[in-house]
């Protein structure tokens, strides 16, 4: 029986369904697995079909709550896009951006939407999502149209790229977008406050706060190892809120032979500082070109601390951080050396992976076409538009500006229509 406990240890262990629907634990902590199941290598090694592999890997986690055939059909419909592993110079790049909103957030969002839809009963559930760029559109897209779920997306006004913003504010059934006067950290704080004080609402969160996003994000780590020829490898992760990295750590704790993680950060370098031994390393977020990684106080740090001792964390994970100038240089160098166009987030990862011993897998978190201005600055011309992005501009939009005040948001949501 898999059960989940809060990082703050003040609440009872709950089922996956409960942890998923609640988002945050009632004591304000994050849900973590009470114990770590063993995932037998035979279930994923040499896999050639993502859906089958995904079902096998998640059965030890979810098997007692969802029948296997149903789990398989949820995973197949959620993760219905390719996940190629491509050679770029001396690194292997795992492209996680072939879902509908062109970032790796589609893995977590699409799977969570279907799982929540499976578990929710009659009463409508409002999903809150704070986004520094990509989560909001993935969640809005993944959840839209499901009858018992509605979504409120919060993003820091003026701090996401114009394409990201357009993806957020396109009118979708059951979705409202709020442009918050504040930073991503303010948006995240509003979500946390409301989850603890929901008033009349039935609320949940679809951030990497939600444990339901971690499970599907483990899957592509397995896929990389199933697709490659190596016995063990380093994995380099472009990091913001540390959800992606936490999912990799969970996969490793279940037995995946990762030799070490590289946590690649932009100028928001609190976590690398912590790994280097600083005790009071985190501070307010600052804006960079890799804006989905602009997180000052990453919420999943609390999970990592719970799951790993400081010593073990520092042995398992190496941190590094890269400025915007270095990010642009990385885009340019990778293009000149290999012809590959990396988005600014992936470029931070590729910079961090340079000089790592072979084999190193770099998770590519977004499609370069989402960041035409930055690519143009680095290379002189914008990347080819991705299919689906252009049509966004013909669609109607709906967005509301709001102060960074959780109680104003709460009354807006209590009067949804
Ligand atoms: C969200 C995001 C990240 C950071 O991932 P975390 O799980 O928050 O650490 C990196 N790159 C892109 C493109 C993202 O959207």
mmCIF file of N, CA and C and ligand atoms in Angstrom, residues 102-105 131-135 164 184 208 213-214 217 220 237-246 264-265 290-295 298 300 343-346 363-367 370-371, ligand 1:
data_model
loop_
_atom_site.group_PDB
_atom_site.id
_atom_site.type_symbol
_atom_site.label_atom_id
_atom_site.label_comp_id
_atom_site.label_asym_id
_atom_site.label_seq_id
_atom_site.Cartn_x
_atom_site.Cartn_y
_atom_site.Cartn_z
ATOM 1 N N UNK A 102 4.319 22.633 -25.710
ATOM 2 C CA UNK A 102 5.735 22.745 -26.074
ATOM 3 C C UNK A 102 6.707 22.913 -24.911
ATOM 4 N N UNK A 103 6.338 22.415 -23.717
ATOM 5 C CA UNK A 103 7.335 22.324 -22.643
ATOM 6 C C UNK A 103 7.129 21.007 -21.908
ATOM 7 N N UNK A 104 8.086 20.645 -21.054
ATOM 8 C CA UNK A 104 7.972 19.368 -20.325
ATOM 9 C C UNK A 104 6.821 19.384 -19.332
ATOM 10 N N UNK A 105 6.252 20.564 -19.060
ATOM 11 C CA UNK A 105 5.139 20.634 -18.125
ATOM 12 C C UNK A 105 3.921 19.838 -18.617
ATOM 13 N N UNK A 131 2.285 30.192 -12.098
ATOM 14 C CA UNK A 131 3.172 29.807 -13.192
ATOM 15 C C UNK A 131 4.221 30.871 -13.438
ATOM 16 N N UNK A 132 5.467 30.407 -13.684
ATOM 17 C CA UNK A 132 6.508 31.334 -14.088
ATOM 18 C C UNK A 132 6.652 31.280 -15.606
ATOM 19 N N UNK A 133 5.692 30.670 -16.268
ATOM 20 C CA UNK A 133 5.738 30.650 -17.723
ATOM 21 C C UNK A 133 5.020 29.461 -18.323
ATOM 22 N N UNK A 134 5.528 28.249 -18.077
ATOM 23 C CA UNK A 134 5.049 27.108 -18.852
ATOM 24 C C UNK A 134 4.000 26.254 -18.148
ATOM 25 N N UNK A 135 4.024 26.225 -16.829
ATOM 26 C CA UNK A 135 3.076 25.356 -16.122
ATOM 27 C C UNK A 135 1.643 25.752 -16.422
ATOM 28 N N UNK A 164 4.411 32.922 -24.354
ATOM 29 C CA UNK A 164 3.926 32.250 -23.144
ATOM 30 C C UNK A 164 2.640 32.907 -22.660
ATOM 31 N N UNK A 184 6.677 35.728 -9.428
ATOM 32 C CA UNK A 184 6.234 34.336 -9.354
ATOM 33 C C UNK A 184 6.115 33.888 -7.901
ATOM 34 N N UNK A 208 4.214 22.148 -8.983
ATOM 35 C CA UNK A 208 5.033 21.007 -8.572
ATOM 36 C C UNK A 208 4.891 20.785 -7.074
ATOM 37 N N UNK A 213 2.200 15.435 -9.900
ATOM 38 C CA UNK A 213 3.028 15.811 -11.032
ATOM 39 C C UNK A 213 4.375 15.089 -11.009
ATOM 40 N N UNK A 214 4.806 14.708 -9.819
ATOM 41 C CA UNK A 214 6.122 14.069 -9.725
ATOM 42 C C UNK A 214 6.129 12.697 -10.381
ATOM 43 N N UNK A 217 6.511 12.727 -14.066
ATOM 44 C CA UNK A 217 7.815 13.293 -14.445
ATOM 45 C C UNK A 217 8.968 12.319 -14.194
ATOM 46 N N UNK A 220 10.082 10.002 -17.892
ATOM 47 C CA UNK A 220 11.043 10.249 -18.983
ATOM 48 C C UNK A 220 12.481 9.966 -18.565
ATOM 49 N N UNK A 237 19.771 18.638 -15.264
ATOM 50 C CA UNK A 237 18.387 19.118 -15.217
ATOM 51 C C UNK A 237 18.358 20.641 -15.106
ATOM 52 N N UNK A 238 17.770 21.338 -16.080
ATOM 53 C CA UNK A 238 17.565 22.792 -15.917
ATOM 54 C C UNK A 238 16.518 23.024 -14.814
ATOM 55 N N UNK A 239 16.894 23.751 -13.770
ATOM 56 C CA UNK A 239 16.089 23.777 -12.547
ATOM 57 C C UNK A 239 15.498 25.143 -12.219
ATOM 58 N N UNK A 240 14.283 25.119 -11.657
ATOM 59 C CA UNK A 240 13.644 26.313 -11.128
ATOM 60 C C UNK A 240 13.059 25.990 -9.765
ATOM 61 N N UNK A 241 11.847 25.408 -9.788
ATOM 62 C CA UNK A 241 11.186 25.013 -8.552
ATOM 63 C C UNK A 241 11.634 23.641 -8.056
ATOM 64 N N UNK A 242 12.552 23.014 -8.777
ATOM 65 C CA UNK A 242 13.161 21.728 -8.407
ATOM 66 C C UNK A 242 12.212 20.543 -8.483
ATOM 67 N N UNK A 243 11.073 20.685 -9.173
ATOM 68 C CA UNK A 243 10.157 19.554 -9.322
ATOM 69 C C UNK A 243 10.722 18.492 -10.253
ATOM 70 N N UNK A 244 11.296 18.933 -11.340
ATOM 71 C CA UNK A 244 11.877 18.012 -12.305
ATOM 72 C C UNK A 244 12.995 17.204 -11.639
ATOM 73 N N UNK A 245 13.866 17.901 -10.932
ATOM 74 C CA UNK A 245 14.971 17.233 -10.241
ATOM 75 C C UNK A 245 14.443 16.266 -9.174
ATOM 76 N N UNK A 246 13.441 16.679 -8.422
ATOM 77 C CA UNK A 246 12.882 15.817 -7.374
ATOM 78 C C UNK A 246 12.325 14.525 -7.977
ATOM 79 N N UNK A 264 21.213 22.484 -12.995
ATOM 80 C CA UNK A 264 21.650 23.645 -13.780
ATOM 81 C C UNK A 264 20.702 24.811 -13.537
ATOM 82 N N UNK A 265 21.225 25.892 -13.003
ATOM 83 C CA UNK A 265 20.399 27.061 -12.659
ATOM 84 C C UNK A 265 20.856 28.282 -13.444
ATOM 85 N N UNK A 290 15.952 32.799 -19.064
ATOM 86 C CA UNK A 290 15.324 31.467 -18.901
ATOM 87 C C UNK A 290 14.272 31.608 -17.811
ATOM 88 N N UNK A 291 13.177 32.298 -18.150
ATOM 89 C CA UNK A 291 12.266 32.816 -17.119
ATOM 90 C C UNK A 291 11.494 31.744 -16.368
ATOM 91 N N UNK A 292 11.327 30.565 -16.972
ATOM 92 C CA UNK A 292 10.613 29.502 -16.244
ATOM 93 C C UNK A 292 11.465 28.951 -15.096
ATOM 94 N N UNK A 293 12.711 29.395 -15.024
ATOM 95 C CA UNK A 293 13.599 28.971 -13.937
ATOM 96 C C UNK A 293 13.847 30.104 -12.943
ATOM 97 N N UNK A 294 13.069 31.183 -13.045
ATOM 98 C CA UNK A 294 13.261 32.328 -12.142
ATOM 99 C C UNK A 294 12.512 32.107 -10.831
ATOM 100 N N UNK A 295 13.068 31.272 -9.998
ATOM 101 C CA UNK A 295 12.437 30.937 -8.724
ATOM 102 C C UNK A 295 13.454 31.188 -7.623
ATOM 103 N N UNK A 298 12.642 27.734 -4.108
ATOM 104 C CA UNK A 298 12.005 26.587 -4.773
ATOM 105 C C UNK A 298 11.238 25.707 -3.805
ATOM 106 N N UNK A 300 10.102 22.680 -3.998
ATOM 107 C CA UNK A 300 10.476 21.275 -3.827
ATOM 108 C C UNK A 300 11.745 21.055 -3.012
ATOM 109 N N UNK A 343 16.610 26.021 -26.647
ATOM 110 C CA UNK A 343 15.900 27.148 -26.015
ATOM 111 C C UNK A 343 16.751 27.614 -24.830
ATOM 112 N N UNK A 344 16.473 28.797 -24.271
ATOM 113 C CA UNK A 344 17.348 29.319 -23.213
ATOM 114 C C UNK A 344 17.447 28.423 -21.967
ATOM 115 N N UNK A 345 16.408 27.672 -21.644
ATOM 116 C CA UNK A 345 16.470 26.791 -20.470
ATOM 117 C C UNK A 345 17.384 25.594 -20.731
ATOM 118 N N UNK A 346 17.188 24.990 -21.913
ATOM 119 C CA UNK A 346 18.032 23.872 -22.295
ATOM 120 C C UNK A 346 19.480 24.331 -22.445
ATOM 121 N N UNK A 363 18.215 17.159 -19.986
ATOM 122 C CA UNK A 363 16.774 17.255 -20.213
ATOM 123 C C UNK A 363 16.486 18.572 -20.920
ATOM 124 N N UNK A 364 15.856 18.491 -22.085
ATOM 125 C CA UNK A 364 15.495 19.696 -22.826
ATOM 126 C C UNK A 364 14.049 20.034 -22.495
ATOM 127 N N UNK A 365 13.859 21.178 -21.815
ATOM 128 C CA UNK A 365 12.572 21.417 -21.174
ATOM 129 C C UNK A 365 11.589 22.220 -22.008
ATOM 130 N N UNK A 366 12.050 22.946 -23.048
ATOM 131 C CA UNK A 366 11.102 23.726 -23.862
ATOM 132 C C UNK A 366 11.553 23.800 -25.311
ATOM 133 N N UNK A 367 10.589 24.037 -26.172
ATOM 134 C CA UNK A 367 10.841 24.196 -27.607
ATOM 135 C C UNK A 367 11.416 25.595 -27.865
ATOM 136 N N UNK A 370 9.341 28.858 -28.577
ATOM 137 C CA UNK A 370 8.651 29.630 -27.546
ATOM 138 C C UNK A 370 9.425 30.887 -27.166
ATOM 139 N N UNK A 371 10.683 30.970 -27.577
ATOM 140 C CA UNK A 371 11.548 32.086 -27.156
ATOM 141 C C UNK A 371 12.244 32.743 -28.345
HETATM 142 C C1 LIG B 1 9.291 24.789 -15.281
HETATM 143 C C2 LIG B 1 10.460 24.834 -16.182
HETATM 144 C C3 LIG B 1 11.763 24.579 -15.711
HETATM 145 C C4 LIG B 1 12.050 24.338 -14.245
HETATM 146 O O1 LIG B 1 11.530 23.121 -13.794
HETATM 147 P P1 LIG B 1 11.278 22.875 -12.239
HETATM 148 O O2 LIG B 1 10.614 21.566 -12.164
HETATM 149 O O3 LIG B 1 10.434 24.001 -11.750
HETATM 150 O O4 LIG B 1 12.627 22.895 -11.583
HETATM 151 C C5 LIG B 1 12.797 24.559 -16.625
HETATM 152 N N1 LIG B 1 12.572 24.820 -17.939
HETATM 153 C C6 LIG B 1 11.346 25.077 -18.417
HETATM 154 C C7 LIG B 1 11.183 25.366 -19.862
HETATM 155 C C8 LIG B 1 10.247 25.087 -17.567
HETATM 156 O O5 LIG B 1 9.030 25.343 -18.057
#
